[in-house]
């Protein structure tokens, strides 16, 4: 996820410019919604890592863990596949 966040910050640094008037049109609303979506994605990534642990986050797709059980804590209480929905 480090490369994902690094490339996102680099793209924002290169392409973003602050608006001159924050009260014009929908500028403030779009910034609040954008910051909320970024915060939601970060919370989703952290929650998935806390639920699955290091094995599930890095190696779970390649190696089968025989003692694994379904988990319904953290974000998995609300969604079955949050990494597919929010793109983590």
mmCIF file of N, CA and C in Angstrom:
data_model
loop_
_atom_site.group_PDB
_atom_site.id
_atom_site.type_symbol
_atom_site.label_atom_id
_atom_site.label_comp_id
_atom_site.label_asym_id
_atom_site.label_seq_id
_atom_site.Cartn_x
_atom_site.Cartn_y
_atom_site.Cartn_z
ATOM 1 N N UNK A 1 0.810 -1.189 0.000
ATOM 2 C CA UNK A 1 0.000 0.000 0.000
ATOM 3 C C UNK A 1 0.857 1.258 0.000
ATOM 4 N N UNK A 2 2.126 1.121 0.341
ATOM 5 C CA UNK A 2 2.999 2.291 0.356
ATOM 6 C C UNK A 2 3.105 2.898 -1.036
ATOM 7 N N UNK A 3 3.270 2.068 -2.055
ATOM 8 C CA UNK A 3 3.378 2.579 -3.419
ATOM 9 C C UNK A 3 2.058 3.204 -3.879
ATOM 10 N N UNK A 4 0.957 2.642 -3.462
ATOM 11 C CA UNK A 4 -0.356 3.195 -3.819
ATOM 12 C C UNK A 4 -0.517 4.600 -3.246
ATOM 13 N N UNK A 5 -0.222 4.754 -1.958
ATOM 14 C CA UNK A 5 -0.362 6.057 -1.328
ATOM 15 C C UNK A 5 0.687 7.040 -1.829
ATOM 16 N N UNK A 6 1.895 6.568 -2.106
ATOM 17 C CA UNK A 6 2.944 7.446 -2.623
ATOM 18 C C UNK A 6 2.582 7.982 -3.998
ATOM 19 N N UNK A 7 2.077 7.115 -4.865
ATOM 20 C CA UNK A 7 1.688 7.581 -6.198
ATOM 21 C C UNK A 7 0.483 8.519 -6.128
ATOM 22 N N UNK A 8 -0.437 8.278 -5.200
ATOM 23 C CA UNK A 8 -1.588 9.168 -5.033
ATOM 24 C C UNK A 8 -1.145 10.550 -4.571
ATOM 25 N N UNK A 9 -0.241 10.606 -3.602
ATOM 26 C CA UNK A 9 0.260 11.892 -3.112
ATOM 27 C C UNK A 9 1.045 12.611 -4.202
ATOM 28 N N UNK A 10 1.850 11.870 -4.971
ATOM 29 C CA UNK A 10 2.614 12.486 -6.062
ATOM 30 C C UNK A 10 1.685 13.059 -7.133
ATOM 31 N N UNK A 11 0.621 12.344 -7.474
ATOM 32 C CA UNK A 11 -0.332 12.847 -8.465
ATOM 33 C C UNK A 11 -1.059 14.086 -7.946
ATOM 34 N N UNK A 12 -1.437 14.073 -6.678
ATOM 35 C CA UNK A 12 -2.090 15.253 -6.099
ATOM 36 C C UNK A 12 -1.145 16.448 -6.077
ATOM 37 N N UNK A 13 0.101 16.206 -5.728
ATOM 38 C CA UNK A 13 1.098 17.280 -5.678
ATOM 39 C C UNK A 13 1.292 17.912 -7.054
ATOM 40 N N UNK A 14 1.293 17.096 -8.095
ATOM 41 C CA UNK A 14 1.546 17.584 -9.452
ATOM 42 C C UNK A 14 0.320 18.274 -10.060
ATOM 43 N N UNK A 15 -0.875 17.752 -9.839
ATOM 44 C CA UNK A 15 -2.053 18.223 -10.568
ATOM 45 C C UNK A 15 -2.960 19.175 -9.792
ATOM 46 N N UNK A 16 -2.892 19.202 -8.474
ATOM 47 C CA UNK A 16 -3.848 19.981 -7.687
ATOM 48 C C UNK A 16 -3.386 21.424 -7.525
ATOM 49 N N UNK A 17 -4.329 22.328 -7.597
ATOM 50 C CA UNK A 17 -4.078 23.733 -7.259
ATOM 51 C C UNK A 17 -5.241 24.213 -6.393
ATOM 52 N N UNK A 18 -4.932 24.967 -5.377
ATOM 53 C CA UNK A 18 -5.979 25.424 -4.469
ATOM 54 C C UNK A 18 -6.845 26.471 -5.156
ATOM 55 N N UNK A 19 -8.137 26.427 -4.923
ATOM 56 C CA UNK A 19 -9.028 27.417 -5.544
ATOM 57 C C UNK A 19 -8.832 28.800 -4.920
ATOM 58 N N UNK A 20 -9.042 29.815 -5.728
ATOM 59 C CA UNK A 20 -8.896 31.184 -5.231
ATOM 60 C C UNK A 20 -10.051 31.565 -4.309
ATOM 61 N N UNK A 21 -11.253 31.113 -4.627
ATOM 62 C CA UNK A 21 -12.433 31.438 -3.828
ATOM 63 C C UNK A 21 -13.098 30.138 -3.378
ATOM 64 N N UNK A 22 -13.034 29.842 -2.074
ATOM 65 C CA UNK A 22 -13.590 28.602 -1.542
ATOM 66 C C UNK A 22 -15.117 28.643 -1.479
ATOM 67 N N UNK A 23 -15.700 29.814 -1.588
ATOM 68 C CA UNK A 23 -17.155 29.944 -1.489
ATOM 69 C C UNK A 23 -17.843 29.939 -2.840
ATOM 70 N N UNK A 24 -17.110 29.791 -3.913
ATOM 71 C CA UNK A 24 -17.684 29.819 -5.254
ATOM 72 C C UNK A 24 -18.231 28.440 -5.622
ATOM 73 N N UNK A 25 -19.513 28.381 -5.950
ATOM 74 C CA UNK A 25 -20.124 27.135 -6.425
ATOM 75 C C UNK A 25 -20.046 26.013 -5.397
ATOM 76 N N UNK A 26 -19.630 24.860 -5.890
ATOM 77 C CA UNK A 26 -19.599 23.639 -5.082
ATOM 78 C C UNK A 26 -18.186 23.278 -4.633
ATOM 79 N N UNK A 27 -17.267 24.218 -4.665
ATOM 80 C CA UNK A 27 -15.857 23.927 -4.404
ATOM 81 C C UNK A 27 -15.652 23.320 -3.021
ATOM 82 N N UNK A 28 -16.201 23.936 -2.007
ATOM 83 C CA UNK A 28 -16.009 23.445 -0.641
ATOM 84 C C UNK A 28 -16.640 22.071 -0.449
ATOM 85 N N UNK A 29 -17.829 21.864 -1.003
ATOM 86 C CA UNK A 29 -18.497 20.562 -0.887
ATOM 87 C C UNK A 29 -17.671 19.461 -1.544
ATOM 88 N N UNK A 30 -17.130 19.715 -2.741
ATOM 89 C CA UNK A 30 -16.340 18.690 -3.430
ATOM 90 C C UNK A 30 -15.064 18.370 -2.666
ATOM 91 N N UNK A 31 -14.453 19.360 -2.032
ATOM 92 C CA UNK A 31 -13.248 19.098 -1.245
ATOM 93 C C UNK A 31 -13.566 18.272 0.005
ATOM 94 N N UNK A 32 -14.679 18.587 0.654
ATOM 95 C CA UNK A 32 -15.081 17.816 1.840
ATOM 96 C C UNK A 32 -15.418 16.375 1.450
ATOM 97 N N UNK A 33 -16.159 16.195 0.357
ATOM 98 C CA UNK A 33 -16.488 14.837 -0.104
ATOM 99 C C UNK A 33 -15.234 14.064 -0.515
ATOM 100 N N UNK A 34 -14.321 14.716 -1.202
ATOM 101 C CA UNK A 34 -13.081 14.057 -1.603
ATOM 102 C C UNK A 34 -12.248 13.634 -0.407
ATOM 103 N N UNK A 35 -12.112 14.519 0.579
ATOM 104 C CA UNK A 35 -11.365 14.170 1.790
ATOM 105 C C UNK A 35 -12.057 13.039 2.546
ATOM 106 N N UNK A 36 -13.379 13.049 2.555
ATOM 107 C CA UNK A 36 -14.119 11.960 3.207
ATOM 108 C C UNK A 36 -13.910 10.622 2.524
ATOM 109 N N UNK A 37 -13.882 10.615 1.191
ATOM 110 C CA UNK A 37 -13.650 9.363 0.463
ATOM 111 C C UNK A 37 -12.230 8.843 0.663
ATOM 112 N N UNK A 38 -11.259 9.739 0.708
ATOM 113 C CA UNK A 38 -9.879 9.319 0.976
ATOM 114 C C UNK A 38 -9.777 8.752 2.387
ATOM 115 N N UNK A 39 -10.416 9.403 3.360
ATOM 116 C CA UNK A 39 -10.408 8.896 4.735
ATOM 117 C C UNK A 39 -11.108 7.542 4.831
ATOM 118 N N UNK A 40 -12.202 7.349 4.093
ATOM 119 C CA UNK A 40 -12.903 6.065 4.080
ATOM 120 C C UNK A 40 -12.015 4.959 3.511
ATOM 121 N N UNK A 41 -11.268 5.246 2.462
ATOM 122 C CA UNK A 41 -10.386 4.242 1.863
ATOM 123 C C UNK A 41 -9.248 3.884 2.815
ATOM 124 N N UNK A 42 -8.687 4.864 3.498
ATOM 125 C CA UNK A 42 -7.612 4.587 4.461
ATOM 126 C C UNK A 42 -8.152 3.773 5.626
ATOM 127 N N UNK A 43 -9.332 4.114 6.133
ATOM 128 C CA UNK A 43 -9.920 3.341 7.228
ATOM 129 C C UNK A 43 -10.198 1.906 6.787
ATOM 130 N N UNK A 44 -10.671 1.729 5.561
ATOM 131 C CA UNK A 44 -10.941 0.390 5.040
ATOM 132 C C UNK A 44 -9.668 -0.431 4.967
ATOM 133 N N UNK A 45 -8.588 0.140 4.459
ATOM 134 C CA UNK A 45 -7.323 -0.584 4.348
ATOM 135 C C UNK A 45 -6.790 -0.977 5.720
ATOM 136 N N UNK A 46 -6.845 -0.064 6.673
ATOM 137 C CA UNK A 46 -6.360 -0.361 8.023
ATOM 138 C C UNK A 46 -7.238 -1.416 8.682
ATOM 139 N N UNK A 47 -8.543 -1.323 8.506
ATOM 140 C CA UNK A 47 -9.465 -2.278 9.107
ATOM 141 C C UNK A 47 -9.292 -3.681 8.534
ATOM 142 N N UNK A 48 -9.102 -3.777 7.220
ATOM 143 C CA UNK A 48 -8.874 -5.083 6.596
ATOM 144 C C UNK A 48 -7.573 -5.691 7.103
ATOM 145 N N UNK A 49 -6.525 -4.896 7.221
ATOM 146 C CA UNK A 49 -5.248 -5.406 7.726
ATOM 147 C C UNK A 49 -5.376 -5.874 9.173
ATOM 148 N N UNK A 50 -6.109 -5.129 10.005
ATOM 149 C CA UNK A 50 -6.296 -5.538 11.396
ATOM 150 C C UNK A 50 -7.096 -6.831 11.499
ATOM 151 N N UNK A 51 -8.061 -7.029 10.620
ATOM 152 C CA UNK A 51 -8.891 -8.233 10.671
ATOM 153 C C UNK A 51 -8.164 -9.458 10.137
ATOM 154 N N UNK A 52 -7.478 -9.307 9.010
ATOM 155 C CA UNK A 52 -6.830 -10.451 8.368
ATOM 156 C C UNK A 52 -5.442 -10.743 8.906
ATOM 157 N N UNK A 53 -4.767 -9.744 9.408
ATOM 158 C CA UNK A 53 -3.408 -9.926 9.876
ATOM 159 C C UNK A 53 -2.422 -9.907 8.719
ATOM 160 N N UNK A 54 -1.163 -10.087 9.047
ATOM 161 C CA UNK A 54 -0.113 -10.010 8.031
ATOM 162 C C UNK A 54 -0.206 -11.136 7.012
ATOM 163 N N UNK A 55 -0.541 -12.341 7.458
ATOM 164 C CA UNK A 55 -0.641 -13.466 6.522
ATOM 165 C C UNK A 55 -1.751 -13.238 5.508
ATOM 166 N N UNK A 56 -2.916 -12.838 5.963
ATOM 167 C CA UNK A 56 -4.038 -12.623 5.052
ATOM 168 C C UNK A 56 -3.843 -11.442 4.129
ATOM 169 N N UNK A 57 -3.133 -10.425 4.600
ATOM 170 C CA UNK A 57 -2.921 -9.227 3.790
ATOM 171 C C UNK A 57 -1.907 -9.474 2.681
ATOM 172 N N UNK A 58 -0.802 -10.155 3.011
ATOM 173 C CA UNK A 58 0.281 -10.319 2.040
ATOM 174 C C UNK A 58 0.274 -11.668 1.325
ATOM 175 N N UNK A 59 0.002 -12.763 2.050
ATOM 176 C CA UNK A 59 0.209 -14.095 1.489
ATOM 177 C C UNK A 59 -1.057 -14.912 1.324
ATOM 178 N N UNK A 60 -2.195 -14.417 1.748
ATOM 179 C CA UNK A 60 -3.429 -15.193 1.744
ATOM 180 C C UNK A 60 -3.894 -15.627 0.370
ATOM 181 N N UNK A 61 -3.528 -14.904 -0.679
ATOM 182 C CA UNK A 61 -3.937 -15.281 -2.031
ATOM 183 C C UNK A 61 -3.116 -16.434 -2.587
ATOM 184 N N UNK A 62 -1.915 -16.641 -2.057
ATOM 185 C CA UNK A 62 -1.001 -17.625 -2.631
ATOM 186 C C UNK A 62 -0.914 -18.916 -1.823
ATOM 187 N N UNK A 63 -1.049 -18.822 -0.512
ATOM 188 C CA UNK A 63 -0.912 -19.992 0.348
ATOM 189 C C UNK A 63 -2.200 -20.185 1.136
ATOM 190 N N UNK A 64 -2.645 -21.408 1.231
ATOM 191 C CA UNK A 64 -3.888 -21.717 1.925
ATOM 192 C C UNK A 64 -3.588 -22.028 3.380
ATOM 193 N N UNK A 65 -4.216 -21.323 4.285
ATOM 194 C CA UNK A 65 -4.062 -21.551 5.717
ATOM 195 C C UNK A 65 -5.201 -22.457 6.179
ATOM 196 N N UNK A 66 -4.875 -23.653 6.661
ATOM 197 C CA UNK A 66 -5.895 -24.646 7.001
ATOM 198 C C UNK A 66 -6.697 -24.271 8.243
ATOM 199 N N UNK A 67 -6.126 -23.512 9.158
ATOM 200 C CA UNK A 67 -6.834 -23.178 10.383
ATOM 201 C C UNK A 67 -7.575 -21.854 10.299
ATOM 202 N N UNK A 68 -7.685 -21.291 9.149
ATOM 203 C CA UNK A 68 -8.355 -19.990 9.013
ATOM 204 C C UNK A 68 -9.861 -20.139 9.212
ATOM 205 N N UNK A 69 -10.444 -19.176 9.901
ATOM 206 C CA UNK A 69 -11.881 -19.137 10.119
ATOM 207 C C UNK A 69 -12.394 -17.788 9.632
ATOM 208 N N UNK A 70 -13.662 -17.754 9.314
ATOM 209 C CA UNK A 70 -14.253 -16.492 8.892
ATOM 210 C C UNK A 70 -14.240 -15.502 10.039
ATOM 211 N N UNK A 71 -14.019 -14.258 9.714
ATOM 212 C CA UNK A 71 -14.004 -13.212 10.723
ATOM 213 C C UNK A 71 -15.111 -12.209 10.432
ATOM 214 N N UNK A 72 -15.801 -11.805 11.464
ATOM 215 C CA UNK A 72 -16.853 -10.807 11.331
ATOM 216 C C UNK A 72 -16.619 -9.682 12.325
ATOM 217 N N UNK A 73 -15.396 -9.168 12.331
ATOM 218 C CA UNK A 73 -15.058 -8.030 13.166
ATOM 219 C C UNK A 73 -14.679 -6.867 12.273
ATOM 220 N N UNK A 74 -14.590 -5.716 12.867
ATOM 221 C CA UNK A 74 -14.144 -4.513 12.171
ATOM 222 C C UNK A 74 -15.044 -4.211 10.978
ATOM 223 N N UNK A 75 -14.479 -3.973 9.815
ATOM 224 C CA UNK A 75 -15.282 -3.607 8.645
ATOM 225 C C UNK A 75 -16.046 -4.800 8.085
ATOM 226 N N UNK A 76 -15.622 -6.015 8.407
ATOM 227 C CA UNK A 76 -16.305 -7.202 7.900
ATOM 228 C C UNK A 76 -17.690 -7.384 8.523
ATOM 229 N N UNK A 77 -18.023 -6.609 9.552
ATOM 230 C CA UNK A 77 -19.387 -6.627 10.081
ATOM 231 C C UNK A 77 -20.364 -6.039 9.079
ATOM 232 N N UNK A 78 -19.873 -5.103 8.249
ATOM 233 C CA UNK A 78 -20.745 -4.380 7.326
ATOM 234 C C UNK A 78 -20.674 -4.906 5.898
ATOM 235 N N UNK A 79 -19.500 -5.337 5.456
ATOM 236 C CA UNK A 79 -19.292 -5.781 4.075
ATOM 237 C C UNK A 79 -18.536 -7.103 4.063
ATOM 238 N N UNK A 80 -18.868 -7.983 3.129
ATOM 239 C CA UNK A 80 -18.145 -9.244 3.025
ATOM 240 C C UNK A 80 -16.805 -9.091 2.317
ATOM 241 N N UNK A 81 -16.707 -8.245 1.319
ATOM 242 C CA UNK A 81 -15.467 -8.033 0.575
ATOM 243 C C UNK A 81 -15.147 -6.547 0.476
ATOM 244 N N UNK A 82 -14.703 -5.907 1.560
ATOM 245 C CA UNK A 82 -14.452 -4.463 1.488
ATOM 246 C C UNK A 82 -13.276 -4.109 0.591
ATOM 247 N N UNK A 83 -12.315 -5.016 0.451
ATOM 248 C CA UNK A 83 -11.176 -4.717 -0.411
ATOM 249 C C UNK A 83 -11.585 -4.656 -1.875
ATOM 250 N N UNK A 84 -12.656 -5.331 -2.250
ATOM 251 C CA UNK A 84 -13.168 -5.259 -3.621
ATOM 252 C C UNK A 84 -14.008 -3.999 -3.837
ATOM 253 N N UNK A 85 -14.751 -3.609 -2.795
ATOM 254 C CA UNK A 85 -15.648 -2.465 -2.927
ATOM 255 C C UNK A 85 -14.877 -1.147 -2.921
ATOM 256 N N UNK A 86 -13.932 -1.002 -1.987
ATOM 257 C CA UNK A 86 -13.233 0.268 -1.824
ATOM 258 C C UNK A 86 -11.869 0.296 -2.476
ATOM 259 N N UNK A 87 -11.446 -0.787 -3.084
ATOM 260 C CA UNK A 87 -10.210 -0.768 -3.851
ATOM 261 C C UNK A 87 -8.940 -0.757 -3.037
ATOM 262 N N UNK A 88 -8.903 -1.454 -1.914
ATOM 263 C CA UNK A 88 -7.671 -1.498 -1.139
ATOM 264 C C UNK A 88 -6.773 -2.596 -1.602
#
